[in-house]
XYZ file of C-alpha atoms in Angstrom:
783
model
C -1.021 -34.333 -12.501
C -3.942 -33.952 -10.136
C -6.720 -36.435 -9.336
C -9.735 -36.541 -9.558
C -10.991 -34.545 -12.560
C -13.080 -32.294 -10.293
C -10.076 -31.653 -8.027
C -10.469 -27.845 -8.137
C -14.188 -27.937 -7.272
C -13.604 -30.275 -4.316
C -10.978 -27.955 -2.800
C -12.656 -24.665 -3.757
C -9.945 -23.534 -6.182
C -12.652 -22.781 -8.761
C -13.787 -19.915 -6.487
C -10.274 -18.464 -6.503
C -10.185 -18.772 -10.288
C -13.466 -16.825 -10.458
C -11.940 -14.077 -8.281
C -9.007 -13.843 -10.662
C -11.320 -13.538 -13.678
C -13.227 -10.734 -11.993
C -9.949 -8.937 -11.296
C -8.924 -8.877 -14.979
C -9.485 -5.804 -17.170
C -9.917 -7.585 -20.503
C -10.842 -10.904 -22.092
C -7.218 -11.817 -23.003
C -6.337 -11.620 -19.300
C -9.321 -13.826 -18.445
C -8.148 -16.393 -20.995
C -4.814 -16.438 -19.154
C -6.733 -17.216 -15.960
C -8.504 -20.086 -17.743
C -5.118 -21.449 -18.857
C -3.769 -21.368 -15.278
C -2.747 -24.895 -14.333
C -0.656 -27.228 -12.168
C 3.113 -26.926 -12.758
C 5.894 -29.284 -11.691
C 8.997 -27.340 -12.834
C 10.403 -25.463 -9.788
C 11.975 -22.669 -11.870
C 8.736 -22.040 -13.781
C 6.829 -21.862 -10.488
C 9.439 -19.555 -8.955
C 9.342 -17.209 -11.971
C 5.551 -16.817 -11.688
C 5.729 -16.261 -7.924
C 8.430 -13.591 -8.276
C 6.423 -11.717 -10.930
C 3.391 -11.636 -8.646
C 5.479 -10.683 -5.615
C 7.084 -7.741 -7.449
C 3.664 -6.546 -8.636
C 2.248 -6.829 -5.106
C 5.158 -4.709 -3.836
C 4.519 -2.231 -6.654
C 0.902 -1.897 -5.461
C 2.047 -1.454 -1.855
C 4.057 1.578 -3.026
C 0.901 3.160 -4.470
C 1.826 2.396 -8.090
C 0.177 0.274 -10.780
C 0.647 -0.677 -14.412
C -0.646 2.096 -16.732
C -3.381 -0.094 -18.196
C -7.182 -0.036 -18.070
C -10.107 -1.927 -19.621
C -9.199 -2.974 -23.174
C -11.073 -4.650 -26.039
C -10.619 -8.285 -27.053
C -8.788 -8.499 -30.423
C -10.008 -12.025 -31.138
C -13.228 -11.015 -33.032
C -11.343 -8.952 -35.625
C -7.959 -10.707 -35.584
C -9.064 -13.141 -38.318
C -10.078 -10.230 -40.559
C -6.677 -8.635 -40.012
C -5.050 -11.767 -41.418
C -7.200 -11.845 -44.619
C -5.593 -10.106 -47.577
C -7.872 -7.299 -48.856
C -10.008 -7.255 -45.724
C -10.285 -4.219 -43.520
C -11.081 -3.378 -39.919
C -14.041 -1.160 -39.104
C -13.567 2.220 -37.464
C -14.642 0.887 -34.052
C -12.075 -1.921 -34.237
C -9.299 0.503 -35.194
C -10.289 2.785 -32.290
C -10.110 -0.175 -29.874
C -6.729 -1.193 -31.305
C -5.400 2.367 -30.986
C -6.478 2.501 -27.311
C -4.782 -0.850 -26.682
C -1.584 0.292 -28.418
C -1.499 3.390 -26.207
C -1.596 1.116 -23.130
C 1.050 -1.219 -24.604
C 3.476 1.647 -25.301
C 2.890 3.167 -21.827
C 3.195 -0.201 -20.039
C 6.362 -1.082 -21.948
C 7.960 2.223 -20.936
C 6.827 1.659 -17.324
C 8.474 -1.780 -17.188
C 11.782 -0.411 -18.383
C 12.070 2.502 -15.974
C 13.297 0.621 -12.852
C 14.971 -2.695 -13.662
C 16.790 -2.677 -10.305
C 13.658 -2.653 -8.131
C 11.587 -4.904 -10.426
C 14.015 -7.166 -12.336
C 11.500 -9.903 -13.182
C 8.890 -7.448 -14.477
C 11.473 -5.541 -16.496
C 12.340 -8.764 -18.364
C 8.786 -8.847 -19.727
C 9.330 -5.600 -21.609
C 9.385 -5.467 -25.410
C 11.862 -3.467 -27.531
C 11.558 0.253 -26.764
C 10.041 0.984 -30.193
C 7.306 -1.659 -29.868
C 3.904 -0.307 -30.931
C 5.108 3.266 -31.464
C 5.090 3.341 -35.285
C 1.712 1.562 -35.340
C 0.303 4.110 -32.932
C 1.738 7.006 -34.939
C 0.170 5.646 -38.137
C -3.244 5.227 -36.522
C -3.137 8.735 -35.070
C -2.712 10.198 -38.555
C -6.156 8.889 -39.535
C -7.972 8.611 -36.163
C -8.793 11.351 -33.671
C -8.899 10.976 -29.866
C -12.617 10.117 -30.015
C -11.971 7.145 -32.298
C -13.322 8.708 -35.495
C -11.687 9.095 -38.926
C -10.105 12.527 -39.230
C -11.281 14.884 -42.003
C -7.666 15.193 -43.118
C -7.066 11.434 -43.274
C -6.937 12.028 -47.028
C -7.324 15.000 -49.378
C -10.390 13.407 -51.011
C -12.122 12.782 -47.654
C -11.521 16.386 -46.655
C -13.126 17.584 -49.916
C -16.159 15.266 -49.567
C -16.860 16.239 -45.959
C -16.584 19.926 -46.787
C -19.218 19.497 -49.505
C -21.349 17.429 -47.126
C -21.409 20.227 -44.600
C -22.311 22.758 -47.291
C -25.144 20.637 -48.713
C -26.490 19.817 -45.242
C -26.558 23.519 -44.411
C -28.322 24.263 -47.694
C -30.955 21.576 -47.168
C -31.393 22.613 -43.549
C -32.101 26.215 -44.512
C -34.793 25.182 -47.000
C -36.330 22.773 -44.487
C -36.264 25.391 -41.719
C -38.070 27.899 -43.969
C -40.800 25.381 -44.832
C -41.014 24.361 -41.185
C -41.565 27.944 -40.037
C -44.421 28.362 -42.529
C -45.993 25.083 -41.383
C -45.709 26.069 -37.735
C -47.353 29.437 -38.387
C -50.313 27.666 -40.027
C -50.563 25.015 -37.287
C -49.713 22.061 -39.548
C -46.925 20.703 -37.291
C -46.961 19.234 -33.785
C -45.973 21.727 -31.105
C -42.209 21.950 -30.564
C -41.369 19.922 -33.690
C -38.143 20.412 -35.701
C -36.730 19.043 -38.955
C -35.222 15.601 -38.434
C -33.499 12.741 -40.296
C -35.398 9.609 -41.334
C -33.826 6.891 -43.479
C -30.921 9.206 -44.118
C -33.117 11.994 -45.534
C -33.998 15.401 -44.077
C -37.763 15.534 -43.341
C -40.244 17.699 -41.456
C -42.904 16.311 -39.090
C -46.556 17.175 -39.989
C -49.895 16.346 -38.423
C -51.448 13.562 -40.509
C -54.496 15.672 -41.502
C -52.221 18.313 -43.080
C -49.916 15.989 -44.999
C -51.193 17.181 -48.377
C -50.772 20.848 -47.547
C -47.070 20.737 -48.559
C -45.793 19.235 -51.818
C -43.411 16.396 -51.099
C -42.942 12.676 -50.394
C -43.978 10.696 -47.320
C -40.940 8.951 -45.837
C -42.265 7.600 -42.520
C -44.940 8.033 -39.860
C -45.123 7.782 -36.071
C -46.271 4.627 -34.334
C -49.659 6.234 -33.582
C -50.112 7.443 -37.144
C -50.895 10.957 -35.941
C -47.590 12.377 -37.259
C -46.082 11.862 -40.693
C -42.573 12.707 -41.864
C -42.586 14.505 -45.180
C -39.652 15.188 -47.460
C -40.532 18.526 -49.133
C -40.076 18.575 -52.886
C -37.789 21.580 -52.536
C -35.481 19.520 -50.307
C -35.546 16.375 -52.484
C -32.684 17.360 -54.743
C -30.526 18.458 -51.818
C -31.253 15.151 -50.044
C -30.259 13.193 -53.149
C -27.002 15.110 -53.327
C -26.442 14.420 -49.627
C -27.041 10.693 -50.117
C -24.540 10.613 -52.970
C -21.979 12.434 -50.862
C -22.561 10.037 -47.936
C -21.842 7.107 -50.256
C -18.728 8.844 -51.524
C -17.609 9.436 -47.977
C -18.167 5.793 -47.041
C -16.206 4.573 -50.055
C -13.299 6.886 -49.252
C -13.355 5.799 -45.590
C -13.268 2.124 -46.676
C -10.309 2.880 -48.921
C -8.482 4.486 -45.979
C -9.399 1.574 -43.716
C -8.030 -0.935 -46.249
C -4.833 1.033 -46.510
C -4.360 1.236 -42.732
C -5.347 -2.409 -42.263
C -2.753 -3.416 -44.825
C -0.099 -1.557 -42.856
C -1.232 -3.297 -39.660
C -1.196 -6.678 -41.435
C 2.457 -6.167 -42.264
C 3.123 -5.668 -38.532
C 0.810 -8.372 -37.203
C 3.599 -9.985 -35.167
C 4.244 -6.732 -33.302
C 0.517 -6.354 -32.562
C 0.315 -9.932 -31.268
C 3.364 -9.413 -29.038
C 1.877 -6.193 -27.651
C -1.446 -7.861 -26.833
C 0.422 -10.785 -25.250
C 2.223 -8.297 -22.965
C -1.060 -6.567 -22.122
C -2.739 -9.882 -21.274
C 0.244 -10.974 -19.153
C 0.288 -7.741 -17.139
C -3.494 -7.928 -16.719
C -3.171 -11.504 -15.408
C -0.266 -10.710 -13.042
C -2.102 -7.638 -11.770
C -5.190 -9.750 -10.937
C -3.008 -12.266 -9.046
C -1.307 -9.494 -7.073
C -4.645 -7.899 -6.152
C -5.974 -11.255 -4.920
C -2.746 -11.770 -2.947
C -3.349 -8.418 -1.257
C -6.913 -9.435 -0.333
C -5.687 -12.776 1.064
C -2.621 -11.231 2.776
C -0.630 -13.778 0.764
C 3.163 -13.919 0.491
C 5.862 -15.807 -1.366
C 7.232 -18.680 0.784
C 10.601 -20.322 0.324
C 10.362 -22.820 -2.551
C 12.097 -26.171 -2.403
C 12.581 -28.154 -5.654
C 12.117 -31.379 -3.667
C 8.880 -32.458 -1.964
C 8.483 -31.178 1.593
C 5.992 -29.386 3.859
C 7.419 -27.002 6.470
C 4.494 -24.605 6.889
C 3.942 -22.011 9.568
C 0.672 -20.122 10.161
C -0.977 -21.232 6.927
C -4.568 -20.001 6.494
C -7.302 -21.463 4.313
C -7.815 -18.700 1.691
C -11.583 -19.004 1.355
C -12.160 -19.273 5.118
C -9.873 -16.288 5.652
C -12.045 -14.176 3.351
C -15.385 -15.411 4.703
C -14.408 -15.012 8.401
C -12.768 -11.601 8.000
C -14.148 -9.109 10.550
C -16.242 -11.909 12.108
C -13.908 -14.112 14.132
C -10.198 -14.976 14.012
C -9.086 -17.890 11.853
C -6.764 -20.334 13.633
C -3.715 -20.811 11.353
C -2.237 -24.205 10.532
C 1.366 -25.136 11.339
C 2.367 -28.479 9.840
C 5.567 -30.357 9.078
C 6.273 -33.349 6.800
C 9.906 -34.451 6.476
C 11.871 -37.136 4.624
C 11.793 -39.247 7.804
C 8.050 -38.769 8.449
C 6.293 -38.260 5.131
C 2.779 -39.155 6.263
C 0.547 -37.645 8.916
C -2.529 -39.356 10.409
C -4.896 -36.757 11.876
C -7.567 -37.792 14.383
C -9.926 -35.931 16.659
C -13.600 -35.137 17.208
C -16.116 -34.484 14.466
C -16.325 -30.829 13.418
C -12.912 -30.364 15.025
C -11.192 -29.156 11.859
C -9.673 -32.369 10.415
C -11.197 -31.891 6.962
C -10.360 -28.182 6.956
C -6.764 -29.091 7.777
C -6.653 -31.514 4.833
C -8.289 -29.017 2.437
C -5.928 -26.254 3.548
C -2.928 -28.429 2.691
C -4.359 -29.422 -0.693
C -5.525 -25.943 -1.702
C -2.367 -24.066 -0.679
C -0.062 -26.649 -2.284
C -2.068 -26.442 -5.514
C -2.022 -22.618 -5.411
C 1.765 -22.528 -5.094
C 2.216 -24.948 -8.002
C -0.101 -22.745 -10.067
C 2.169 -19.775 -9.389
C -0.029 -17.993 -6.821
C 1.106 -16.346 -3.596
C -0.331 -18.018 -0.496
C -1.492 -16.872 2.979
C 1.173 -18.189 5.349
C 4.288 -17.088 7.202
C 6.944 -16.127 4.608
C 9.497 -18.268 6.486
C 7.547 -21.397 5.480
C 9.068 -23.854 3.002
C 6.860 -25.313 0.255
C 8.120 -28.241 -1.814
C 7.201 -29.232 -5.374
C 5.269 -32.458 -6.034
C 4.762 -34.207 -9.353
C 1.174 -35.181 -8.488
C -1.559 -34.497 -5.937
C -4.213 -37.162 -5.291
C -7.392 -36.297 -3.389
C -10.118 -38.411 -1.854
C -12.650 -36.325 0.016
C -16.429 -36.051 0.338
C -19.305 -38.219 -0.839
C -18.531 -39.550 -4.328
C -21.336 -42.062 -4.798
C -22.819 -42.274 -8.314
C -26.206 -43.778 -9.145
C -25.399 -43.683 -12.880
C -22.169 -45.676 -12.381
C -23.729 -47.927 -9.745
C -21.118 -46.839 -7.164
C -21.675 -46.518 -3.416
C -19.710 -44.042 -1.325
C -17.355 -46.755 -0.093
C -16.911 -48.225 -3.579
C -15.938 -44.831 -4.948
C -13.393 -44.454 -2.129
C -11.910 -47.873 -2.919
C -11.684 -47.027 -6.610
C -9.753 -43.859 -5.700
C -7.445 -45.865 -3.400
C -6.731 -48.307 -6.218
C -5.753 -45.382 -8.441
C -3.488 -43.969 -5.713
C -1.693 -47.325 -5.280
C -1.264 -47.634 -9.034
C -0.115 -44.090 -9.860
C 1.502 -42.617 -6.730
C 5.252 -42.355 -6.322
C 7.911 -40.788 -4.108
C 7.055 -37.281 -5.382
C 3.277 -37.623 -4.906
C 1.107 -35.928 -2.272
C -1.943 -37.966 -1.219
C -4.828 -36.470 0.763
C -7.464 -38.856 2.157
C -10.399 -37.780 4.297
C -12.024 -40.244 6.749
C -9.811 -43.100 5.566
C -11.567 -46.483 5.781
C -15.031 -45.092 6.573
C -18.216 -46.153 4.819
C -18.187 -49.900 5.678
C -17.765 -52.305 8.602
C -15.164 -50.659 10.892
C -13.245 -53.908 11.357
C -12.880 -54.507 7.617
C -12.649 -50.823 6.754
C -9.894 -50.279 9.325
C -7.944 -53.280 8.064
C -8.109 -52.223 4.414
C -7.166 -48.649 5.368
C -4.092 -49.912 7.274
C -3.017 -52.050 4.306
C -3.350 -49.055 1.980
C -1.191 -46.919 4.300
C 1.456 -49.652 4.455
C 1.727 -49.810 0.654
C 1.845 -46.021 0.294
C 4.646 -45.870 2.880
C 6.576 -48.521 0.927
C 6.210 -46.297 -2.158
C 7.635 -43.420 -0.035
C 4.655 -41.256 -0.927
C 3.834 -38.113 0.998
C 0.395 -37.533 2.449
C -2.195 -36.632 5.007
C -5.110 -38.801 6.134
C -7.885 -38.204 8.654
C -9.538 -40.985 10.624
C -11.387 -42.087 13.756
C -10.129 -45.699 13.627
C -8.311 -47.036 16.675
C -6.178 -49.563 14.748
C -4.830 -46.796 12.465
C -3.800 -44.680 15.477
C -1.919 -47.649 16.903
C -0.333 -48.347 13.496
C 0.891 -44.730 13.217
C 2.338 -44.891 16.736
C 4.579 -47.886 15.926
C 5.410 -47.463 12.224
C 8.351 -45.419 10.891
C 7.506 -42.836 8.244
C 4.088 -41.873 9.654
C 3.128 -39.792 12.678
C -0.039 -39.256 14.643
C -1.546 -35.806 14.939
C -4.684 -34.493 16.593
C -6.992 -31.517 16.441
C -7.034 -30.015 19.929
C -10.294 -29.910 21.881
C -11.352 -27.885 24.928
C -12.489 -30.653 27.291
C -14.063 -28.214 29.752
C -16.237 -26.346 27.247
C -16.411 -29.301 24.794
C -15.620 -27.053 21.831
C -12.937 -27.573 19.156
C -9.849 -25.336 19.190
C -9.019 -25.989 15.475
C -5.314 -26.271 16.356
C -3.192 -29.125 14.968
C -0.927 -30.895 17.455
C 1.630 -33.297 15.929
C 2.906 -36.279 17.911
C -0.156 -37.735 19.680
C -3.439 -39.239 18.418
C -6.654 -37.477 19.235
C -9.762 -38.699 20.974
C -13.106 -38.604 19.200
C -14.788 -37.387 22.423
C -17.863 -39.272 21.242
C -19.368 -39.887 24.693
C -18.674 -36.306 25.839
C -20.203 -34.780 22.724
C -23.140 -37.164 23.031
C -23.753 -35.906 26.562
C -23.563 -32.299 25.392
C -26.118 -32.929 22.645
C -28.637 -34.281 25.161
C -28.329 -38.076 25.119
C -29.603 -39.566 28.415
C -26.994 -40.525 30.996
C -28.117 -44.150 31.088
C -27.694 -44.390 27.321
C -24.133 -43.108 27.531
C -23.349 -45.542 30.404
C -24.702 -48.423 28.348
C -22.608 -47.307 25.401
C -19.534 -47.311 27.619
C -20.202 -50.893 28.714
C -20.695 -51.997 25.107
C -17.494 -50.298 23.949
C -15.515 -52.008 26.676
C -13.160 -50.880 29.435
C -10.020 -51.295 27.338
C -11.124 -48.941 24.585
C -12.737 -46.555 27.074
C -9.444 -46.524 28.993
C -7.519 -45.725 25.830
C -9.926 -42.915 24.930
C -9.622 -41.616 28.497
C -5.844 -41.735 28.238
C -5.909 -39.869 24.906
C -8.301 -37.342 26.415
C -5.936 -36.817 29.340
C -3.034 -36.398 26.942
C -5.099 -33.856 24.985
C -5.923 -31.978 28.182
C -2.255 -31.979 29.169
C -1.364 -30.662 25.702
C -3.850 -27.831 26.113
C -2.409 -26.974 29.525
C 1.136 -27.076 28.153
C 0.074 -24.868 25.262
C -1.474 -22.373 27.664
C 1.694 -22.497 29.785
C 3.815 -21.868 26.688
C 1.620 -18.925 25.781
C 2.010 -17.506 29.288
C 5.791 -17.947 29.122
C 5.835 -16.345 25.671
C 3.850 -13.411 27.047
C 6.327 -13.047 29.924
C 9.245 -13.238 27.502
C 7.650 -10.475 25.458
C 7.235 -8.405 28.625
C 10.910 -8.954 29.510
C 11.892 -8.034 25.963
C 9.754 -4.881 26.181
C 11.338 -3.988 29.536
C 14.781 -4.491 28.031
C 13.829 -2.358 25.049
C 12.516 0.391 27.378
C 15.745 0.158 29.414
C 17.854 0.510 26.255
C 15.755 3.471 25.110
C 16.051 5.121 28.548
C 19.789 4.494 28.607
C 20.128 5.996 25.139
C 18.025 8.970 26.231
C 20.227 9.505 29.289
C 23.358 9.352 27.136
C 21.811 11.923 24.814
C 20.942 14.172 27.762
C 24.488 13.736 29.078
C 25.891 14.951 25.770
C 23.453 17.866 25.770
C 24.505 18.851 29.316
C 28.176 18.671 28.362
C 27.543 20.751 25.254
C 25.601 23.289 27.310
C 28.411 23.429 29.867
C 30.921 24.047 27.095
C 28.685 26.775 25.737
C 28.423 28.420 29.143
C 32.178 28.165 29.594
C 32.658 29.791 26.197
C 30.377 32.659 27.197
C 32.251 33.157 30.473
C 35.543 33.057 28.586
C 34.292 35.742 26.216
C 33.163 37.864 29.168
C 36.552 37.358 30.863
C 38.434 38.381 27.731
C 36.331 41.529 27.475
C 37.011 42.430 31.109
C 40.729 41.895 30.599
C 40.705 44.087 27.487
C 38.845 46.795 29.402
C 41.360 46.497 32.259
C 44.326 46.884 29.937
C 42.706 49.867 28.242
C 41.878 51.446 31.636
C 45.466 51.030 32.891
C 46.849 52.590 29.727
C 44.432 55.507 29.866
C 45.305 56.254 33.539
C 49.027 55.597 33.089
C 49.042 52.876 35.729
C 48.318 55.093 38.770
C 48.337 53.078 41.985
C 44.818 53.989 43.049
C 43.340 53.131 39.635
C 45.382 49.922 39.445
C 44.011 48.869 42.858
C 40.448 49.420 41.625
C 41.115 47.340 38.519
C 42.563 44.495 40.602
C 39.486 44.498 42.813
C 37.333 44.275 39.684
C 39.325 41.277 38.425
C 38.924 39.568 41.812
C 35.177 40.048 41.540
C 35.309 38.553 38.033
C 37.312 35.603 39.363
C 34.590 34.919 41.929
C 31.980 35.273 39.212
C 33.495 32.608 36.896
C 34.437 30.180 39.671
C 32.013 27.194 39.598
C 29.935 26.498 42.694
C 30.594 23.073 44.233
C 27.071 22.197 45.349
C 26.585 18.419 45.691
C 22.924 18.787 46.602
C 22.082 20.479 43.298
C 19.820 18.272 41.159
C 20.052 18.042 37.360
C 17.821 20.557 35.617
C 14.814 19.041 33.841
C 13.020 20.579 30.866
C 11.865 24.156 31.464
C 8.161 24.937 31.254
C 5.864 27.934 31.348
C 5.694 29.521 34.807
C 9.205 28.414 35.906
C 11.289 30.980 37.813
C 14.586 31.343 35.975
C 17.756 33.374 35.812
C 20.154 33.905 32.964
C 23.468 32.085 33.284
C 25.757 34.536 35.078
C 22.847 36.854 35.983
C 21.179 37.732 39.286
C 17.714 38.936 38.256
C 14.957 36.338 38.480
C 12.279 36.201 35.809
C 9.227 34.094 34.911
C 8.859 32.068 31.690
C 5.745 33.301 29.870
C 5.948 31.009 26.808
C 8.237 28.517 25.079
C 8.712 28.234 21.334
C 11.376 25.825 20.099
C 14.775 26.816 21.455
C 13.622 30.280 22.648
C 11.635 31.475 25.641
C 9.726 34.695 26.405
C 10.774 35.724 29.952
C 9.367 38.527 32.145
C 12.240 40.261 34.011
C 10.491 42.819 36.215
C 8.804 45.269 33.811
C 10.806 43.986 30.848
C 9.853 41.131 28.533
C 12.729 39.578 26.632
C 13.201 36.684 24.187
C 16.111 34.514 25.396
C 17.567 31.209 24.193
C 16.546 28.332 26.495
C 20.107 27.036 26.859
C 21.076 30.352 28.483
C 18.482 29.958 31.268
C 18.649 28.094 34.555
C 16.002 27.647 37.249
C 16.342 30.155 40.099
C 16.670 27.402 42.682
C 19.583 25.925 40.697
C 21.351 29.154 39.682
C 24.517 29.868 41.650
C 24.178 32.694 44.157
C 26.592 35.372 43.114
C 27.917 38.329 45.043
C 26.610 41.773 44.259
C 28.193 43.117 41.101
C 30.858 45.805 41.289
C 30.575 49.134 39.571
C 32.334 47.867 36.502
C 29.588 45.350 35.710
C 26.639 47.153 37.276
C 25.414 48.474 33.924
C 25.542 44.975 32.356
C 23.800 43.121 35.173
C 20.936 45.515 35.488
C 18.940 43.890 32.699
C 15.654 45.257 34.009
C 16.799 48.612 32.557
C 17.744 47.106 29.164
C 15.448 47.834 26.200
C 15.309 45.384 23.225
C 15.150 48.369 20.828
C 17.735 51.157 20.347
C 16.563 54.458 18.779
C 19.436 56.274 17.016
C 17.395 58.590 14.805
C 18.857 62.119 14.563
C 22.343 61.091 15.729
C 25.510 62.009 13.866
C 27.816 59.233 12.745
C 30.481 60.100 15.374
C 27.781 59.907 18.099
C 26.274 56.684 16.781
C 29.251 54.303 17.004
C 29.991 54.669 20.784
C 26.277 54.365 21.640
C 25.910 51.338 19.391
C 29.061 49.721 20.859
C 27.799 50.015 24.478
C 24.339 48.811 23.507
C 25.633 45.718 21.642
C 28.014 44.857 24.528
C 25.068 44.938 26.944
C 22.834 42.884 24.651
C 25.470 40.179 24.074
C 26.389 39.868 27.759
C 22.746 39.725 28.800
C 22.235 36.860 26.342
C 19.339 38.570 24.546
C 18.335 36.546 21.469
C 17.051 39.399 19.312
C 17.167 43.229 19.345
C 16.172 45.959 16.889
C 17.821 49.261 15.939
C 15.551 52.128 14.858
C 17.529 54.335 12.472
C 14.828 55.541 10.064
C 14.988 55.526 6.281
C 16.057 59.057 5.187
C 19.068 58.909 2.894
C 20.204 55.603 4.416
C 23.445 56.873 6.018
C 22.659 55.666 9.563
C 21.382 52.347 8.190
C 24.655 51.816 6.294
C 26.833 52.674 9.348
C 24.780 50.366 11.618
C 24.998 47.419 9.237
C 28.702 47.893 8.479
C 29.342 47.822 12.234
C 27.193 44.699 12.722
C 29.018 42.815 9.942
C 32.256 42.952 11.924
C 30.740 41.938 15.268
C 31.308 38.260 16.240
C 28.288 38.026 18.520
C 25.856 38.768 15.647
C 24.260 35.772 13.925
C 22.555 37.884 11.247
C 20.308 40.849 10.588
C 17.398 41.828 8.356
C 14.791 44.519 7.654
C 11.754 44.641 9.921
C 8.420 43.538 8.465
C 6.950 46.171 6.115
C 3.937 46.629 8.424
C 6.245 47.398 11.388
C 8.762 49.805 9.840
C 10.444 47.879 7.018
C 13.873 49.235 5.978
C 13.745 51.891 8.741
C 14.475 49.239 11.395
C 17.243 46.618 11.433
C 16.365 43.437 13.358
C 19.505 41.758 14.771
C 19.730 38.052 15.768
C 22.446 37.381 18.347
C 24.407 34.154 18.795
């Protein structure tokens, strides 16, 4: 239960209920909003919260239920239950549109039971609404009208109607043309329908020029609408056909309505699903606007809230100024909290925030707070806030407060939450403070939970020495004399009455006199509480500074970890590159050895030739031996303009552009595309001795052309040329070359490609672009 009867209005929940109504698509959903009420069963509350949470997540993924605005079935539902009654065409059209949404929504709910288990449990049997929809579609078109072929008789009647209308229209058009020629009709007039009959408009002074019957006249009386005698019979036939059509339509409507009546339970279940989804959707949309979440729910009473925000203040202050969140804790040991502090410091807002958010949760609504918060379930919430005086009931403000207190003492229990604003105010402070303390004592004996705000000194002292209740204060900036709207639990708060009085302009002598009247003891206590408040503010600022430093340390640690990870990645890349370079050198070594063996065999191991070969191998040994240079720095990323050499090469070039893993390098007069991992800066490339004659052709990359022209060669000439060219290209580390062989009969193209297929250094090949030679050029990508 909740108390008083206007509980929602006092906390502002009625405004949230209005927002929910506005978010609904149909009247059944709005009725669900009206039925929204306070629940005390934890599992029922949890089920509603989970449904809303799943729908909010659905919206965050850019999805929504396949429903739109739908008509309220309540006006025609009674007719559907009456035997022999029938629904009008408009009602059937609205029902058909609703059934389409029901079928679509039901299919939507069943498509992902894993991601949305609670929503999927709302779904109806897979066939729900389908046969009803199929039946309606046989008689209704997409525009909500009865189809011509809804029955054989209706088709016949409408065909005759069209024929008779055309016949009457022709006669009327002929008469109209004659009247227009003679100037008897208003300019721009055409035959029209009045009272269901085809008529022609005539100027009043010419109404007797044509034989017929006056059906109507304009509001000015200057134009009359005449039914020509020649059209009369056709109009009578049309009227008879219209009546026939209406009777046949009513017969069809009765037949369809009877079918729907037999399936009334299925219709009701479908509308119940539609209303439920509409209601949940409205709650999820409001949760998105409030940045609300689902907190942890405890079946027992408790309040462990972090960063709770008053929903209405959050909306009204958005984009204006930040809202200070509320962090509050009530435990089994300390069930009551006494909040003190200056006026306009946020005490009442604190109390309203607790009441409104607790009520929202127990109505099944998501709430704006940290999701790690724990919200308990209470059996009752009692509220005493604001001016409740009543002239009609002869009640003063204080009397109304006392009447509420009496109700609290009579009805409250160990699972009740009691919220009291300005406890004891409205009468003599001595008596009011005493009664307020007695009320708190009795509520503590009942083990009730609650929150009370006050300025009374005796209540602050009582809370300081009594188990089960704690003091709390709203923090205040004593330098600027402005409230900070932050709740601090553990110490009472000062009212800062004299300080605020000075700020508002009261004379100094008045404030000094007030201090003497109040007395040194109370002034000393207020001063002490003010000092405690100031110390709390300083400690809070210190904590914030320490938190900021901790965040900085955490960020530094995160940057260190990222840098360390980056260095490890670079280390792996360097090792991989070294392995790649070693593999290339190994390939080059194997080729030199193979050439050496072939050379020895060809020259039959003559001493002079063998000596030359050995000298070449010594040069190769020097070439592959790594340089031990401790001063060499690790190579950073290459960039445009860097001077580079190819690994194992001597010619220095300049990087013109970088694109992904490839670079365009200018080697003398030659531009070549080379893989970046085969380049090294000139200042970091090992200085190699001048190449011997055996490798002179390979090293001289300034003479290498990225395109080989073999047009006109014979096959026996082609293979040796192609072999030397590919050896050079692979050893130079060129990324891409092209072979110009022409199209012709395709013989050279076939030989070239067969050779390339067996070459290990080739990554792939393709035809050149059609604009640059097409099948006449083979473009080769090298590894």
